[in-house]
Short mmCIF file of C-alpha atoms and ligand atoms in Angstrom, two decimals:
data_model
loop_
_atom_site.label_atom_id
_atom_site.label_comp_id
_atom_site.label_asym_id
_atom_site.label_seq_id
_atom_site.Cartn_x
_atom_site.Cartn_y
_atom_site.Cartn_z
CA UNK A 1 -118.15 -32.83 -45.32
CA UNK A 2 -115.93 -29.95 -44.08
CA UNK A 3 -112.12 -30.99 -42.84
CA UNK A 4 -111.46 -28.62 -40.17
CA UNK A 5 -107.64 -28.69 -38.14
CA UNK A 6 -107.45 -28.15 -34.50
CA UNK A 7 -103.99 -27.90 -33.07
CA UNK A 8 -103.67 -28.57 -29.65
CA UNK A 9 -105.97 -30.38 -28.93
CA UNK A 10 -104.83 -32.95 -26.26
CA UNK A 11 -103.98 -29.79 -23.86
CA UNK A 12 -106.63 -28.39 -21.56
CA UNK A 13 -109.01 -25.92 -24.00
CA UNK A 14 -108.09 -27.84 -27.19
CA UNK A 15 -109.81 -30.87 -25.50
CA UNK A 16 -112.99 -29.36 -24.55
CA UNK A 17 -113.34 -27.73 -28.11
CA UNK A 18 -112.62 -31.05 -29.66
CA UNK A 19 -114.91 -33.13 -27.84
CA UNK A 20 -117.79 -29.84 -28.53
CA UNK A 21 -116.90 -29.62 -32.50
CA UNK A 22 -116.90 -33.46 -32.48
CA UNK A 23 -119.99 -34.24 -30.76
CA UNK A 24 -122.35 -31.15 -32.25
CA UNK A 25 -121.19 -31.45 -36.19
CA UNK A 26 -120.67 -34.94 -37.48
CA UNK A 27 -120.71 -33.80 -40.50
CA UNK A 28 -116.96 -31.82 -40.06
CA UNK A 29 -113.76 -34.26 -40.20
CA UNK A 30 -111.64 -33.21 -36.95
CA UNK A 31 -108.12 -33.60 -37.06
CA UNK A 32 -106.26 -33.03 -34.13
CA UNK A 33 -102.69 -31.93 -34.57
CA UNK A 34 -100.60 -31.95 -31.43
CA UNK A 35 -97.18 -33.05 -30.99
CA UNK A 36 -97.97 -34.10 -26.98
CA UNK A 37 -95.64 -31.81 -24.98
CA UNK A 38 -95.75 -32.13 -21.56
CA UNK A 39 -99.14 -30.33 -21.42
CA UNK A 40 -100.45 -32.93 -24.28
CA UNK A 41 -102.56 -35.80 -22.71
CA UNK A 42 -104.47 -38.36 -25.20
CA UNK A 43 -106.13 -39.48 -21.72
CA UNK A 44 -108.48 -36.05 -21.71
CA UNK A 45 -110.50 -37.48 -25.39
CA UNK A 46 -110.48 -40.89 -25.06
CA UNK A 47 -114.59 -40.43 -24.51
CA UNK A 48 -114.65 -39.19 -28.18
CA UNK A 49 -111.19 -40.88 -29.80
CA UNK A 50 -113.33 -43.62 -31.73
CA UNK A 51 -115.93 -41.25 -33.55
CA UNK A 52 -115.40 -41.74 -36.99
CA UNK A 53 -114.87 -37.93 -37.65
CA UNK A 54 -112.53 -37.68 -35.19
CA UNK A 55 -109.18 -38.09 -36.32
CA UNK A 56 -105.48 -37.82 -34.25
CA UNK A 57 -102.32 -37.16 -35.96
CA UNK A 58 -98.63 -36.29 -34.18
CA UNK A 59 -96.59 -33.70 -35.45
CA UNK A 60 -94.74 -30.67 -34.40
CA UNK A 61 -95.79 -26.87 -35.84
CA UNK A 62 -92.21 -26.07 -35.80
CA UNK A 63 -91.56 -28.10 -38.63
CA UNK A 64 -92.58 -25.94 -41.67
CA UNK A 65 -91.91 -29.10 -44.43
CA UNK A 66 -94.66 -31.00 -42.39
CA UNK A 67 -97.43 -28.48 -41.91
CA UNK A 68 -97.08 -27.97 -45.68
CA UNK A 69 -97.48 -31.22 -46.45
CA UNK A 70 -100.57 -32.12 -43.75
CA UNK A 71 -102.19 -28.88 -45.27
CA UNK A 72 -101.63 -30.67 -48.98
CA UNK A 73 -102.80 -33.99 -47.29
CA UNK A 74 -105.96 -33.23 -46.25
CA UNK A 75 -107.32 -30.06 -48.09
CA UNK A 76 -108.10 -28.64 -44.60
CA UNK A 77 -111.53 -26.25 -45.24
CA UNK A 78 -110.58 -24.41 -41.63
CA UNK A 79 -108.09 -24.33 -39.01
CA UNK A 80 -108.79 -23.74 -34.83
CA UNK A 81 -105.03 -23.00 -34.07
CA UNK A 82 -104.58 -23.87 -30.06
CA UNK A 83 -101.38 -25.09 -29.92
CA UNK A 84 -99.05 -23.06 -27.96
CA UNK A 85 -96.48 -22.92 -24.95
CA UNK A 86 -99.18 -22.06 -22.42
CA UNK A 87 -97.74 -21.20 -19.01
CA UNK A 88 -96.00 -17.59 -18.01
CA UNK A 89 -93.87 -19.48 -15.41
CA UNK A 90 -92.25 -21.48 -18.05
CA UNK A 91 -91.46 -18.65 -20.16
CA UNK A 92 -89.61 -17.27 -17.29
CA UNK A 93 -87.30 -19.90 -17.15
CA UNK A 94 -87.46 -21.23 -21.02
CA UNK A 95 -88.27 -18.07 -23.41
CA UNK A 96 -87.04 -20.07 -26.72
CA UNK A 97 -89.60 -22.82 -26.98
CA UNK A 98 -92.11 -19.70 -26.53
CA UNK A 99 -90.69 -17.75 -29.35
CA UNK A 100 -90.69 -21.22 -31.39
CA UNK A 101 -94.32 -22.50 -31.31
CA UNK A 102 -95.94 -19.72 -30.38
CA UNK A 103 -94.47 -17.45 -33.12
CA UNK A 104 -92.72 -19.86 -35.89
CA UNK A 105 -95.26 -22.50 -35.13
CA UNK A 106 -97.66 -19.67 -35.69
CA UNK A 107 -96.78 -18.62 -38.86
CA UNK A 108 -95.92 -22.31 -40.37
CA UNK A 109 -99.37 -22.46 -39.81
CA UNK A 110 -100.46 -19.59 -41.66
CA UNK A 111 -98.36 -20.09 -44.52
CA UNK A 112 -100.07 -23.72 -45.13
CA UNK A 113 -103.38 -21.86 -44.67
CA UNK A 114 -102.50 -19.19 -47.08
CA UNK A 115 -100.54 -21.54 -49.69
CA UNK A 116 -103.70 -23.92 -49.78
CA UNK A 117 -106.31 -21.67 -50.08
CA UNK A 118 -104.63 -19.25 -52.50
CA UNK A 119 -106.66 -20.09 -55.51
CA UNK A 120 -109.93 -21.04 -52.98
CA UNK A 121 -110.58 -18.85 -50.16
CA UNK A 122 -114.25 -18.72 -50.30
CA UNK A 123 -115.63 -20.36 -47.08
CA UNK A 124 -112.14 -20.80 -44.96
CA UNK A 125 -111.40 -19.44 -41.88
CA UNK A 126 -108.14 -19.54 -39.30
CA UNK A 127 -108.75 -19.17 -36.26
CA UNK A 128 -105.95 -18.02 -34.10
CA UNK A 129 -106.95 -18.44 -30.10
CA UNK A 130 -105.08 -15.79 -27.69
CA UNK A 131 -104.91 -14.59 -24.72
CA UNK A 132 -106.05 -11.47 -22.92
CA UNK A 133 -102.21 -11.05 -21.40
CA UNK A 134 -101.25 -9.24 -24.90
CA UNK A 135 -103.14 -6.30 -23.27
CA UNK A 136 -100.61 -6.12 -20.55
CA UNK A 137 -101.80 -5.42 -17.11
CA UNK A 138 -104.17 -3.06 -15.84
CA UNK A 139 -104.65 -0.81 -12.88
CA UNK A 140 -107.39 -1.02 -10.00
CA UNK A 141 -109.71 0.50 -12.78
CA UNK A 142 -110.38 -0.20 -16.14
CA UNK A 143 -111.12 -3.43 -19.02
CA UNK A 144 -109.64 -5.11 -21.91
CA UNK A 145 -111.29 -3.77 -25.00
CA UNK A 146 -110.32 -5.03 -28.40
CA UNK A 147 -109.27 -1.12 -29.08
CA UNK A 148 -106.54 -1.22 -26.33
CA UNK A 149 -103.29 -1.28 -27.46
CA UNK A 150 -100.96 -4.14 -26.87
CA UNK A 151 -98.55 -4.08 -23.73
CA UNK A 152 -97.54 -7.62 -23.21
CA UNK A 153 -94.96 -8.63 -20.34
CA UNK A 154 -93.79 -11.30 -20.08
CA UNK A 155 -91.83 -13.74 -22.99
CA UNK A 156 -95.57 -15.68 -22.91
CA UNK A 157 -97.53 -12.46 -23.59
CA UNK A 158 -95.23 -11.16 -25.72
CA UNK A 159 -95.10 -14.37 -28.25
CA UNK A 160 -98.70 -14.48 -27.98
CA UNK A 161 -98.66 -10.83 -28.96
CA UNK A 162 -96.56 -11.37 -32.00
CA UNK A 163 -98.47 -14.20 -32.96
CA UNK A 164 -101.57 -12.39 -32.61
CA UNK A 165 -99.72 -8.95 -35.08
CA UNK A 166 -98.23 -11.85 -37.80
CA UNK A 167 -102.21 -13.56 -38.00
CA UNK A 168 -103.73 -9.44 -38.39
CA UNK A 169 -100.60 -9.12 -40.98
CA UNK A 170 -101.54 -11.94 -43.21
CA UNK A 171 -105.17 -10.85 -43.03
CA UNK A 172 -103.95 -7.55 -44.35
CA UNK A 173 -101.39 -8.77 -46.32
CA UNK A 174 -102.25 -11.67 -48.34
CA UNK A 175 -106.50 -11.08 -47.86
CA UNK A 176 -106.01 -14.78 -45.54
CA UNK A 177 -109.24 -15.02 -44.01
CA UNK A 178 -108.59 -14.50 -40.02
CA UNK A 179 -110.68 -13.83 -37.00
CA UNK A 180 -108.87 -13.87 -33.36
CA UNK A 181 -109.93 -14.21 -30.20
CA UNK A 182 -108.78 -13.22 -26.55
CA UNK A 183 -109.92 -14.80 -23.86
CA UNK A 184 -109.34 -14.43 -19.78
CA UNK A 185 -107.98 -16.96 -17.40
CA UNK A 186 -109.70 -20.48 -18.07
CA UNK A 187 -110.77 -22.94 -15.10
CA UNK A 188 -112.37 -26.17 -15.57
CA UNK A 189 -111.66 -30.52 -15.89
CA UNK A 190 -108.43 -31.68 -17.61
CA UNK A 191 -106.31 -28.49 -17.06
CA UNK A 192 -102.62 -29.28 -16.36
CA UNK A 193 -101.70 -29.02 -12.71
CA UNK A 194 -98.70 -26.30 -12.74
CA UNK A 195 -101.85 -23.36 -13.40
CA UNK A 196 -102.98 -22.02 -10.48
CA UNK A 197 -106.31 -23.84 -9.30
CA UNK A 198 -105.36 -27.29 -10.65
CA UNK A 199 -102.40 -27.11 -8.22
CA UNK A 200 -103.92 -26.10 -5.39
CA UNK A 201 -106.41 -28.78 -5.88
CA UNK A 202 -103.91 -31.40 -6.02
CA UNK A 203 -101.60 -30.14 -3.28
CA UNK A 204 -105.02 -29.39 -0.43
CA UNK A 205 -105.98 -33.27 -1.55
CA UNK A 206 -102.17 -34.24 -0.60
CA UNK A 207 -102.10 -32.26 2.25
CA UNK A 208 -99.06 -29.94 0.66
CA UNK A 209 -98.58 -26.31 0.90
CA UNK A 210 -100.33 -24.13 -1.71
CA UNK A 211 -97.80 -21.51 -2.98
CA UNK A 212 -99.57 -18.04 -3.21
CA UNK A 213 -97.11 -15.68 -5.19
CA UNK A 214 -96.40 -12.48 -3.25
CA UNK A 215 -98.99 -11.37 -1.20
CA UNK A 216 -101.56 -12.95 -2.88
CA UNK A 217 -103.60 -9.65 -4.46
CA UNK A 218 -103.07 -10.39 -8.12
CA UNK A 219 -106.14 -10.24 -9.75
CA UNK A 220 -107.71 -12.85 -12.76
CA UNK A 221 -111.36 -12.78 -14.87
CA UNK A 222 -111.85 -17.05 -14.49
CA UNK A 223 -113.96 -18.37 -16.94
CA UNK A 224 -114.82 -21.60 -17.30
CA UNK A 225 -113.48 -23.88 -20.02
CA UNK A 226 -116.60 -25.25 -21.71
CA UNK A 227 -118.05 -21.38 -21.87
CA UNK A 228 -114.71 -20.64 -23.54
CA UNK A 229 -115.57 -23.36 -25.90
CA UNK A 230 -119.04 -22.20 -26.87
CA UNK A 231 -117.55 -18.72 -27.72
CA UNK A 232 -114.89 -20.18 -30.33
CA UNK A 233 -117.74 -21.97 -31.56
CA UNK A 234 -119.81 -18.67 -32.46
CA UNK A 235 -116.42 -16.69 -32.85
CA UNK A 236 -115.34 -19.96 -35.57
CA UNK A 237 -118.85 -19.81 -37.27
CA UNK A 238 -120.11 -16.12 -37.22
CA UNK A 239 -117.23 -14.01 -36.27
CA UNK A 240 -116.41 -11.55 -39.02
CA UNK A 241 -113.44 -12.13 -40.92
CA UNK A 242 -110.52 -9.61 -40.02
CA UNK A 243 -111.93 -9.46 -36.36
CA UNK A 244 -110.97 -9.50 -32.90
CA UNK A 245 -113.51 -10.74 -30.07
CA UNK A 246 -112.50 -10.14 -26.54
CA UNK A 247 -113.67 -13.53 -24.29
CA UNK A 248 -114.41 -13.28 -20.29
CA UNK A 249 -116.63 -14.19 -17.89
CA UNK A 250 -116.96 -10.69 -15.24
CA UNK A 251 -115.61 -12.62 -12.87
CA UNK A 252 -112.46 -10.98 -10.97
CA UNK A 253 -110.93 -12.49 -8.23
CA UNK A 254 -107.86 -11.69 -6.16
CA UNK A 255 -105.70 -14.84 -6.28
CA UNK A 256 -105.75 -15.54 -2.43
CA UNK A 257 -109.73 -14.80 -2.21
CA UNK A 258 -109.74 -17.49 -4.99
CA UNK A 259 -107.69 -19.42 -3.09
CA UNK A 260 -109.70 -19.08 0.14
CA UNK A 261 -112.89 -20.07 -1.66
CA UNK A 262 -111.52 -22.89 -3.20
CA UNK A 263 -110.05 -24.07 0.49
CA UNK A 264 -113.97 -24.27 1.89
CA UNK A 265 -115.00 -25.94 -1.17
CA UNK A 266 -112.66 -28.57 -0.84
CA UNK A 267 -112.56 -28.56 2.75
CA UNK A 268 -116.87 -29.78 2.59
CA UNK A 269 -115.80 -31.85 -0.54
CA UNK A 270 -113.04 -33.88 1.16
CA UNK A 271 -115.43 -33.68 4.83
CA UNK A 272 -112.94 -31.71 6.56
CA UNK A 273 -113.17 -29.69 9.12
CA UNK A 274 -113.54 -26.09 8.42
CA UNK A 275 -110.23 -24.51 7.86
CA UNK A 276 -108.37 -27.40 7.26
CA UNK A 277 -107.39 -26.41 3.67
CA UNK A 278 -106.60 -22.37 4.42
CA UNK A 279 -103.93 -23.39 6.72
CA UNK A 280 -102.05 -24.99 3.52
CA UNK A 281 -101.96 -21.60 2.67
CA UNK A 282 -97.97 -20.34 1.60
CA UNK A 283 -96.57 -17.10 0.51
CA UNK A 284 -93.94 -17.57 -1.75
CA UNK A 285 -91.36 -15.32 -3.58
CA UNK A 286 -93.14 -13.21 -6.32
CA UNK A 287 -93.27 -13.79 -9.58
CA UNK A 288 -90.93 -12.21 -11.78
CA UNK A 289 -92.58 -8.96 -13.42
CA UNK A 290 -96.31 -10.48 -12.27
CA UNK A 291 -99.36 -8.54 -13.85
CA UNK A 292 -101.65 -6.71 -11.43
CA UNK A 293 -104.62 -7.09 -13.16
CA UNK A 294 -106.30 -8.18 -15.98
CA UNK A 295 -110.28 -7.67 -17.05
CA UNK A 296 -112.24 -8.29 -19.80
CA UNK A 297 -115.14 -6.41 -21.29
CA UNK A 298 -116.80 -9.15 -23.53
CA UNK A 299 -119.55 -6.68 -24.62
CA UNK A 300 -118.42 -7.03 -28.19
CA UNK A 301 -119.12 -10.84 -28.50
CA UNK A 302 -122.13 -10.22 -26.29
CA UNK A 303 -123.92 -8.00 -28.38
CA UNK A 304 -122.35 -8.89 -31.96
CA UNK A 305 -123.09 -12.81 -31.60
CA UNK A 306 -125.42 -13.57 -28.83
CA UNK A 307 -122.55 -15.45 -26.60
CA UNK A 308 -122.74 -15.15 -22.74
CA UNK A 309 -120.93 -17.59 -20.36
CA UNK A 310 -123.34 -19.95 -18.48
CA UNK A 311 -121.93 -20.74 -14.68
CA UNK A 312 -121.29 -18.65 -12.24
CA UNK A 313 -118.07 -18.96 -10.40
CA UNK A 314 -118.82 -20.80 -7.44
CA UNK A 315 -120.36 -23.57 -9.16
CA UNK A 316 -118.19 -23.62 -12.09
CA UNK A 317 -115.57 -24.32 -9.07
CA UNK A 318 -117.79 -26.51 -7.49
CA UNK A 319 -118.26 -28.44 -10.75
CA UNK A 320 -114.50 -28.03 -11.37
CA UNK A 321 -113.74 -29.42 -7.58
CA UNK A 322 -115.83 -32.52 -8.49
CA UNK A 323 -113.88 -33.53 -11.80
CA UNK A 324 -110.76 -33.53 -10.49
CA UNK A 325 -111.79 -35.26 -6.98
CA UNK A 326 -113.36 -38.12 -9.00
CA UNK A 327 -110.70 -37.97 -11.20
CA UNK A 328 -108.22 -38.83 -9.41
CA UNK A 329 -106.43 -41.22 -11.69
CA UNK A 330 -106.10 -38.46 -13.93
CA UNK A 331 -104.24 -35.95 -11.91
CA UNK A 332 -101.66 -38.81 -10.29
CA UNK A 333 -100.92 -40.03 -14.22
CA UNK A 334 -100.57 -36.05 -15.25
CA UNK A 335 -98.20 -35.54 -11.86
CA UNK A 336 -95.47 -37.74 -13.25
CA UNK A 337 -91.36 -37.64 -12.73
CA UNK A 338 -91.34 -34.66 -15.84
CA UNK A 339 -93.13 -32.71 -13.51
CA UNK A 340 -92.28 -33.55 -10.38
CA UNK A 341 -88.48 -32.53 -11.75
CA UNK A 342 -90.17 -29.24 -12.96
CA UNK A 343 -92.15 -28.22 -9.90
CA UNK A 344 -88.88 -28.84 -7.58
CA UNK A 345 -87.48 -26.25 -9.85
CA UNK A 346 -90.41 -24.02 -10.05
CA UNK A 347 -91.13 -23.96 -6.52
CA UNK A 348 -88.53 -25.94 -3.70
CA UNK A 349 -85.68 -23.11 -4.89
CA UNK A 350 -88.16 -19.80 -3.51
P1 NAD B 401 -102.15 -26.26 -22.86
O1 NAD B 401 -100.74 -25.94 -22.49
O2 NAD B 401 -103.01 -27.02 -21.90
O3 NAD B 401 -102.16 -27.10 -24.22
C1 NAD B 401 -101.35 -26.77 -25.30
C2 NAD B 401 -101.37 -27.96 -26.28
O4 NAD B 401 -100.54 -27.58 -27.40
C3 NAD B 401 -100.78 -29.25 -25.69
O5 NAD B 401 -101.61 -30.34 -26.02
C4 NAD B 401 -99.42 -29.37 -26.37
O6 NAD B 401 -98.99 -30.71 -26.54
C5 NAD B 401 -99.69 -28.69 -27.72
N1 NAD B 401 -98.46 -28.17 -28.33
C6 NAD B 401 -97.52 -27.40 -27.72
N2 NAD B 401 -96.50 -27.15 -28.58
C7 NAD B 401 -96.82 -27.76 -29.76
C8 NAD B 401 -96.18 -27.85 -31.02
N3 NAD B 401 -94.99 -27.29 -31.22
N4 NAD B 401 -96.80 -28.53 -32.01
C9 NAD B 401 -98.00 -29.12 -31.80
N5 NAD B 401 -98.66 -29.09 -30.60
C10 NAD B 401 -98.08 -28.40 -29.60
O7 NAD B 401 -102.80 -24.87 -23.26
P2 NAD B 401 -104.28 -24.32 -23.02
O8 NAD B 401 -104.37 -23.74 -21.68
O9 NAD B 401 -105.25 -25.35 -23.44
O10 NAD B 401 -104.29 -23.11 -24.07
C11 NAD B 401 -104.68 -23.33 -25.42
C12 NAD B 401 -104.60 -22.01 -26.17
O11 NAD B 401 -105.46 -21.06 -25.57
C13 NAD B 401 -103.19 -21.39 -26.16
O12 NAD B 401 -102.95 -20.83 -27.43
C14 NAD B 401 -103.29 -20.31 -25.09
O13 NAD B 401 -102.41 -19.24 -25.38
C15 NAD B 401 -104.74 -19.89 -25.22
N6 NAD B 401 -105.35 -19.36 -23.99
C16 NAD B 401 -105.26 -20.06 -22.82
C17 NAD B 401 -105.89 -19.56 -21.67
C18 NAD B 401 -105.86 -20.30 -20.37
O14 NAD B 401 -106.31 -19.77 -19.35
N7 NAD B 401 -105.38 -21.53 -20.30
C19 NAD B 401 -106.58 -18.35 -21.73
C20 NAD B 401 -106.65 -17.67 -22.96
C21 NAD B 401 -106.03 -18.19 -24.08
P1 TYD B 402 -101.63 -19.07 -13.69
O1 TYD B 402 -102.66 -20.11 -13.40
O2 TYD B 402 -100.21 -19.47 -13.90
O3 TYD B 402 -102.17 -18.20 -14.92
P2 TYD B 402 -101.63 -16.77 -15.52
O4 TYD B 402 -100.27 -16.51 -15.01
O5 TYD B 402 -101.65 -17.05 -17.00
O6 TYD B 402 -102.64 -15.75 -15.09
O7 TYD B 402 -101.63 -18.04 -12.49
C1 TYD B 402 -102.82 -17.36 -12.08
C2 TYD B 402 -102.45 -16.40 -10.98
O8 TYD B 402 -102.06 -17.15 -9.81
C3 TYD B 402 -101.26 -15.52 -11.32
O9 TYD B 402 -101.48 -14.24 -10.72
C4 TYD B 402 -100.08 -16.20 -10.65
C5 TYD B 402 -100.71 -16.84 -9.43
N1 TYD B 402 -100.13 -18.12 -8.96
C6 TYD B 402 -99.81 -18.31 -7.61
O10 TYD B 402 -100.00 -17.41 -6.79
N2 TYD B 402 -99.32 -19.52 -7.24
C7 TYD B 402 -99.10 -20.53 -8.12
O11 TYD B 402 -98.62 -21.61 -7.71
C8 TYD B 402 -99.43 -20.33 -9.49
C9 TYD B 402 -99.20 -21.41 -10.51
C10 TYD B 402 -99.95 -19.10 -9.87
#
């Protein structure tokens, strides 16, 4: 029996790797460490939440005392570290709790890891999931290799950045066994509605407008959640230690072609008329400092360990579309005052 730590796990990827690693090796004990921020939600496991190797516990990665003594606790054999301040708006407006869990939390994290396994590091891994934004953004041309150099811009990128530098460091440093990951734009069930296509699902279902930022020509590489998932379970099990793997799906989309796809999907989903859903459609101020582009080449997971995502776009939105429409319980409990108080700020002052 392994003990492996995921933290995060009640957000949006942390839940789909938690009910994977749950589900496909009963013989690992999961512990889910998440301290239930806003973007936290119990509600996206409670399918798995009574498996017997599935175990919940509440706590902060800010406080360093705590990790410390959950690492002496429960002798953890590998860590999956999700947890993180997740959304570039917020770290517009809020750049501190950035800089504390995604860099303190970080290397809390790291320190249990490398305090625990000092004596024993045969066999354990940390994981650190990132982002593809700590590439920066691109041009019309180009991709996201794990050989280009850091260029992060915004406070989100740039924690995730200095996460990403402090996990190499203690591989280099103190031999910690590492291996990193970043992935493009995610998509799928359960994801919190203040990203992109979770909003505009919930605002074409209530009829509101769907805020495009700028003129709408920003481009994303969507992949869908559960094909993330399958990669950080080949990247956990047979990445090479020291190692970065780049994560994406091929799949570029402006955000207002996105936008306009989505609209017809939900348009035939909902049985309205064609055209009903585009007319929803609202430019609003530009994001501060938004990224043009961003790409991945995934040719180095491809070819090094077999991975290769499994839906296409249309019907991973299709599939996507479907969740949320029959989940509509979900969304309304997600969409509560904390929010509501949020989004007026995020979007009723542009
Ligand atoms: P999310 O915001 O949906 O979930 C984050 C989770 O972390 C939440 O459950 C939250 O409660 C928890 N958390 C936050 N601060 C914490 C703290 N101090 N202590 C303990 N738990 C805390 O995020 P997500 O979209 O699922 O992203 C997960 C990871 O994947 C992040 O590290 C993110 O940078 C990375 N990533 C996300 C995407 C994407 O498109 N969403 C793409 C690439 C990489
Ligand atoms: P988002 O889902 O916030 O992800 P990220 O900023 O990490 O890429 O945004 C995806 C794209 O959509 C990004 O270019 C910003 C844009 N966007 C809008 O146009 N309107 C919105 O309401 C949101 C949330 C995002």
């Amino acid at each position: 029996m392994k003990t492996i730590l995921i933290t995060g796990g009640a957000g949006f990827i942390g839940s789909h790797v938690i009910r994977r690693f749950v589900n496909k090796y009963p013989d690992y004990k999961i512990v889910n460490l998440d301290v239930l921020t806003y973007a936290g939600n119990l509600e996206n496991l409670k399918d798995i939440d009574y498996m017997p190797n599935y175990e919940f516990v509440r706590g902060d990665i800010n406080d360093a005392p705590f990790i410390n003594s959950l690492f002496a606790k429960y002798q953890f054999d590998g860590v999956l570290h999700l947890a993180a301040e997740s959304h570039v708006d917020r770290s517009i407006s809020d750049p501190m709790s950035f800089i504390m869990t995604n860099i303190v939390g970080t290397v809390n994290l790291l320190n249990g890891a490398r305090e625990n396994w000092k004596n024993n590091p045969d066999g354990k891994r940390f994981y650190h999931i990132s982002t593809d934004e700590v590439y920066g953004s691109l041009g019309e041309t180009g991709f996201f290799l794990e050989t280009t150099s850091y260029d992060p811009q915004s406070p989100y990128s740039a924690s995730k950045a200095s996460s990403d530098h402090l996990v190499r460091a203690y591989h280099n440093t103190y031999k910690l066994p590492v291996v990193i990951s970043n992935c493009s734009n995610n998509y799928g069930p359960n994801q919190f509605p203040e990203k992109l296509i979770p909003l505009a699902i919930h605002n074409i279902s209530n009829n509101k407008p769907i805020p495009i930022y700028g003129k709408g020509e920003n481009i994303r590489d969507w992949l869908y959640v559960e094909d993330h998932a399958s990669a950080i379970d080949l990247v956990f099990h047979e990445g090479k230690n020291g190692e970065t793997y780049n994560i994406g799906g091929h799949n570029e989309w402006t955000n207002i072609a996105l936008i306009r796809q989505l609209c017809k999907t939900m348009d035939i989903k909902l049985g309205r008329d064609t055209g009903t859903a585009e007319k929803l459609i609202t430019y609003v101020k530009d994001r501060a400092g938004h990224d043009l582009r961003y790409a991945i080449d995934s040719t180095k997971i491809q070819r090094e360990l077999g991975w290769k995502p499994s839906l296409q776009f249309e019907e991973g939105i299709e599939k996507t579309v479907d969740w949320y429409l029959a989940n509509s319980n979900w969304l309304e409990n997600v969409v509560s005052g904390a929010y509501e108080k949020y989004y007026e700020k995020q979007y009723l002052s542009r």
